[in-house]
GROMACS .gro file of C-alpha atoms in nm:
model
  230
    1UNK     CA    1  -1.625  -3.086   2.138
    2UNK     CA    2  -1.439  -2.805   2.309
    3UNK     CA    3  -1.629  -2.560   2.525
    4UNK     CA    4  -1.518  -2.224   2.661
    5UNK     CA    5  -1.705  -1.921   2.784
    6UNK     CA    6  -1.720  -1.545   2.785
    7UNK     CA    7  -1.950  -1.340   3.006
    8UNK     CA    8  -2.304  -1.409   2.890
    9UNK     CA    9  -2.205  -1.658   2.619
   10UNK     CA   10  -2.086  -2.015   2.583
   11UNK     CA   11  -1.915  -2.117   2.260
   12UNK     CA   12  -1.899  -2.477   2.146
   13UNK     CA   13  -1.644  -2.460   1.865
   14UNK     CA   14  -1.401  -2.227   1.694
   15UNK     CA   15  -1.669  -2.092   1.463
   16UNK     CA   16  -1.974  -2.113   1.686
   17UNK     CA   17  -2.094  -1.757   1.748
   18UNK     CA   18  -2.451  -1.634   1.729
   19UNK     CA   19  -2.392  -1.283   1.598
   20UNK     CA   20  -2.757  -1.180   1.608
   21UNK     CA   21  -2.770  -1.245   1.982
   22UNK     CA   22  -2.411  -1.156   2.065
   23UNK     CA   23  -2.425  -0.916   2.361
   24UNK     CA   24  -2.073  -0.783   2.406
   25UNK     CA   25  -1.879  -0.457   2.422
   26UNK     CA   26  -1.553  -0.441   2.227
   27UNK     CA   27  -1.282  -0.203   2.350
   28UNK     CA   28  -1.054  -0.070   2.077
   29UNK     CA   29  -0.759   0.157   2.148
   30UNK     CA   30  -0.678   0.384   1.855
   31UNK     CA   31  -0.632   0.748   1.758
   32UNK     CA   32  -0.878   1.007   1.636
   33UNK     CA   33  -0.779   0.962   1.272
   34UNK     CA   34  -0.883   0.598   1.257
   35UNK     CA   35  -1.214   0.685   1.423
   36UNK     CA   36  -1.274   0.964   1.172
   37UNK     CA   37  -1.184   0.742   0.878
   38UNK     CA   38  -1.347   0.414   0.969
   39UNK     CA   39  -1.548   0.452   1.290
   40UNK     CA   40  -1.888   0.501   1.127
   41UNK     CA   41  -1.826   0.235   0.861
   42UNK     CA   42  -1.708  -0.014   1.123
   43UNK     CA   43  -2.013   0.050   1.338
   44UNK     CA   44  -2.248   0.003   1.040
   45UNK     CA   45  -2.081  -0.327   0.950
   46UNK     CA   46  -2.097  -0.448   1.309
   47UNK     CA   47  -2.459  -0.352   1.372
   48UNK     CA   48  -2.571  -0.510   1.045
   49UNK     CA   49  -2.442  -0.847   1.165
   50UNK     CA   50  -2.441  -0.816   1.544
   51UNK     CA   51  -2.695  -0.550   1.643
   52UNK     CA   52  -2.648  -0.599   2.018
   53UNK     CA   53  -2.275  -0.533   2.022
   54UNK     CA   54  -2.122  -0.211   2.155
   55UNK     CA   55  -1.815  -0.045   2.008
   56UNK     CA   56  -1.605   0.150   2.259
   57UNK     CA   57  -1.308   0.353   2.133
   58UNK     CA   58  -1.044   0.416   2.398
   59UNK     CA   59  -0.778   0.690   2.366
   60UNK     CA   60  -0.423   0.582   2.299
   61UNK     CA   61  -0.208   0.541   2.608
   62UNK     CA   62   0.158   0.613   2.668
   63UNK     CA   63   0.353   0.290   2.680
   64UNK     CA   64   0.112   0.044   2.843
   65UNK     CA   65  -0.006  -0.133   2.528
   66UNK     CA   66   0.127  -0.473   2.633
   67UNK     CA   67  -0.032  -0.448   2.976
   68UNK     CA   68  -0.383  -0.354   2.861
   69UNK     CA   69  -0.384  -0.637   2.605
   70UNK     CA   70  -0.260  -0.892   2.858
   71UNK     CA   71  -0.509  -0.796   3.128
   72UNK     CA   72  -0.801  -0.792   2.884
   73UNK     CA   73  -0.894  -0.427   2.933
   74UNK     CA   74  -0.846  -0.370   2.558
   75UNK     CA   75  -0.959  -0.612   2.285
   76UNK     CA   76  -0.759  -0.458   2.003
   77UNK     CA   77  -0.501  -0.187   1.951
   78UNK     CA   78  -0.499  -0.017   1.611
   79UNK     CA   79  -0.189   0.189   1.544
   80UNK     CA   80   0.117   0.231   1.326
   81UNK     CA   81   0.349   0.290   1.621
   82UNK     CA   82   0.302   0.024   1.887
   83UNK     CA   83   0.584  -0.134   2.083
   84UNK     CA   84   0.461  -0.481   2.177
   85UNK     CA   85   0.593  -0.799   2.331
   86UNK     CA   86   0.681  -1.098   2.111
   87UNK     CA   87   0.369  -1.292   2.207
   88UNK     CA   88   0.126  -1.023   2.085
   89UNK     CA   89  -0.045  -1.105   1.753
   90UNK     CA   90  -0.034  -0.840   1.480
   91UNK     CA   91  -0.214  -0.808   1.145
   92UNK     CA   92  -0.171  -0.538   0.882
   93UNK     CA   93  -0.484  -0.336   0.800
   94UNK     CA   94  -0.371  -0.078   0.543
   95UNK     CA   95  -0.083   0.145   0.433
   96UNK     CA   96  -0.073   0.520   0.402
   97UNK     CA   97   0.186   0.797   0.372
   98UNK     CA   98   0.232   1.148   0.510
   99UNK     CA   99   0.164   1.475   0.331
  100UNK     CA  100   0.188   1.834   0.451
  101UNK     CA  101  -0.114   2.044   0.542
  102UNK     CA  102  -0.123   2.424   0.571
  103UNK     CA  103  -0.371   2.708   0.542
  104UNK     CA  104  -0.479   2.833   0.202
  105UNK     CA  105  -0.257   3.133   0.126
  106UNK     CA  106   0.033   3.004   0.335
  107UNK     CA  107   0.364   3.145   0.204
  108UNK     CA  108   0.500   2.793   0.155
  109UNK     CA  109   0.289   2.779  -0.162
  110UNK     CA  110   0.456   3.090  -0.310
  111UNK     CA  111   0.751   2.895  -0.454
  112UNK     CA  112   0.858   2.534  -0.514
  113UNK     CA  113   0.858   2.344  -0.185
  114UNK     CA  114   1.213   2.233  -0.108
  115UNK     CA  115   1.338   2.066   0.212
  116UNK     CA  116   1.478   2.404   0.320
  117UNK     CA  117   1.149   2.589   0.266
  118UNK     CA  118   0.951   2.307   0.427
  119UNK     CA  119   1.168   2.327   0.739
  120UNK     CA  120   1.156   2.708   0.752
  121UNK     CA  121   0.805   2.718   0.900
  122UNK     CA  122   0.699   2.606   1.250
  123UNK     CA  123   0.536   2.266   1.257
  124UNK     CA  124   0.302   2.047   1.460
  125UNK     CA  125   0.391   1.702   1.588
  126UNK     CA  126   0.107   1.464   1.674
  127UNK     CA  127   0.233   1.211   1.926
  128UNK     CA  128   0.063   1.021   2.205
  129UNK     CA  129   0.397   1.014   2.391
  130UNK     CA  130   0.469   1.384   2.343
  131UNK     CA  131   0.754   1.330   2.098
  132UNK     CA  132   0.867   1.614   1.874
  133UNK     CA  133   1.089   1.412   1.641
  134UNK     CA  134   1.027   1.122   1.406
  135UNK     CA  135   1.092   0.989   1.053
  136UNK     CA  136   1.049   1.334   0.897
  137UNK     CA  137   1.337   1.468   1.105
  138UNK     CA  138   1.559   1.177   1.003
  139UNK     CA  139   1.480   1.242   0.636
  140UNK     CA  140   1.547   1.615   0.674
  141UNK     CA  141   1.879   1.545   0.846
  142UNK     CA  142   1.992   1.366   0.530
  143UNK     CA  143   1.957   1.705   0.361
  144UNK     CA  144   2.136   1.877   0.652
  145UNK     CA  145   1.810   2.053   0.738
  146UNK     CA  146   1.634   2.074   1.074
  147UNK     CA  147   1.273   2.176   1.130
  148UNK     CA  148   1.127   2.343   1.440
  149UNK     CA  149   0.831   2.176   1.608
  150UNK     CA  150   0.635   2.452   1.782
  151UNK     CA  151   0.331   2.250   1.893
  152UNK     CA  152   0.293   1.893   2.016
  153UNK     CA  153  -0.051   1.740   2.058
  154UNK     CA  154  -0.211   1.396   2.079
  155UNK     CA  155  -0.491   1.469   1.832
  156UNK     CA  156  -0.473   1.528   1.457
  157UNK     CA  157  -0.812   1.698   1.458
  158UNK     CA  158  -0.718   1.952   1.724
  159UNK     CA  159  -0.399   2.015   1.527
  160UNK     CA  160  -0.596   2.088   1.209
  161UNK     CA  161  -0.789   2.366   1.381
  162UNK     CA  162  -0.460   2.535   1.469
  163UNK     CA  163  -0.375   2.583   1.100
  164UNK     CA  164  -0.621   2.838   0.950
  165UNK     CA  165  -0.497   3.132   1.161
  166UNK     CA  166  -0.126   3.052   1.168
  167UNK     CA  167   0.174   2.964   0.954
  168UNK     CA  168   0.201   2.623   1.120
  169UNK     CA  169   0.247   2.313   0.905
  170UNK     CA  170   0.095   1.977   0.994
  171UNK     CA  171   0.226   1.647   0.851
  172UNK     CA  172  -0.076   1.419   0.825
  173UNK     CA  173  -0.163   1.078   0.675
  174UNK     CA  174  -0.283   1.119   0.317
  175UNK     CA  175  -0.587   0.895   0.358
  176UNK     CA  176  -0.747   1.150   0.593
  177UNK     CA  177  -0.762   1.423   0.325
  178UNK     CA  178  -1.119   1.343   0.220
  179UNK     CA  179  -1.228   1.385   0.581
  180UNK     CA  180  -1.038   1.714   0.600
  181UNK     CA  181  -1.231   1.842   0.299
  182UNK     CA  182  -1.560   1.754   0.469
  183UNK     CA  183  -1.463   1.982   0.760
  184UNK     CA  184  -1.455   2.269   0.506
  185UNK     CA  185  -1.150   2.425   0.670
  186UNK     CA  186  -0.943   2.656   0.444
  187UNK     CA  187  -0.655   2.410   0.421
  188UNK     CA  188  -0.438   2.285   0.137
  189UNK     CA  189  -0.219   1.976   0.118
  190UNK     CA  190   0.123   1.934  -0.043
  191UNK     CA  191   0.385   1.666  -0.093
  192UNK     CA  192   0.652   1.659   0.175
  193UNK     CA  193   0.979   1.721  -0.016
  194UNK     CA  194   1.182   1.438   0.138
  195UNK     CA  195   1.142   1.063   0.083
  196UNK     CA  196   0.941   0.892   0.357
  197UNK     CA  197   0.852   0.529   0.404
  198UNK     CA  198   0.488   0.426   0.390
  199UNK     CA  199   0.311   0.388   0.722
  200UNK     CA  200   0.160   0.049   0.799
  201UNK     CA  201  -0.145   0.058   1.027
  202UNK     CA  202  -0.194  -0.268   1.218
  203UNK     CA  203  -0.434  -0.431   1.461
  204UNK     CA  204  -0.283  -0.610   1.761
  205UNK     CA  205  -0.436  -0.850   2.014
  206UNK     CA  206  -0.339  -1.096   2.285
  207UNK     CA  207  -0.314  -1.461   2.171
  208UNK     CA  208  -0.574  -1.565   2.428
  209UNK     CA  209  -0.831  -1.424   2.183
  210UNK     CA  210  -0.714  -1.629   1.884
  211UNK     CA  211  -0.982  -1.894   1.936
  212UNK     CA  212  -1.251  -1.657   2.059
  213UNK     CA  213  -1.499  -1.662   1.767
  214UNK     CA  214  -1.653  -1.324   1.851
  215UNK     CA  215  -1.311  -1.163   1.868
  216UNK     CA  216  -1.213  -1.329   1.539
  217UNK     CA  217  -1.527  -1.187   1.381
  218UNK     CA  218  -1.430  -0.840   1.508
  219UNK     CA  219  -1.081  -0.873   1.358
  220UNK     CA  220  -1.221  -0.991   1.025
  221UNK     CA  221  -1.467  -0.702   1.022
  222UNK     CA  222  -1.187  -0.454   1.088
  223UNK     CA  223  -0.975  -0.608   0.814
  224UNK     CA  224  -1.265  -0.574   0.569
  225UNK     CA  225  -1.327  -0.218   0.684
  226UNK     CA  226  -0.962  -0.124   0.629
  227UNK     CA  227  -0.981  -0.244   0.268
  228UNK     CA  228  -1.252   0.015   0.189
  229UNK     CA  229  -1.138   0.358   0.070
  230UNK     CA  230  -1.257   0.617   0.325
   0.00000   0.00000   0.00000
């Protein structure tokens, strides 16, 4: 029978994990949207099965995803835009797509929203690497249209609070809209008038954790959590 250890625990087989007594902190790197959508649900699911575990969300970095997985500082990365080495394991969690968000009464709602009218207003880009351009710009270029990104931030939630008093437009994943409504901000969503591919959100981990039963349980819990509508 194979034995291997983690701090404070010794496991005897691939499936041998005492969840009730599991005393372990899990470090998950993700963005504020995932935390808003699934953080509370994930914590409830974890504490119901493993009440002594700790869930630690870590802000997204800027290009060191491989390194933090290899050195064990991060258990899982959850993102749609990770650039990882070939040895890193990846599993799909859910798909979403982008919509536009603007203040109620924004002039974009005064007429049909075309690519030209969409690009006419200043926009917000949410990027952990500070990038202004992405798939939306590629799609607009096919219509010979270019938008102007006036604000770049790393947080969708901070971006939302820039909308009520401005004519800024924020492209945002559609599955966050219920959470936006709970904030009771005077915002309104709309369909972005260019075709965009769906966004696949994935969890990624180092293969050393494949046979770690506690880590496998965490991955399975996240997969189950991602299948629940927020």
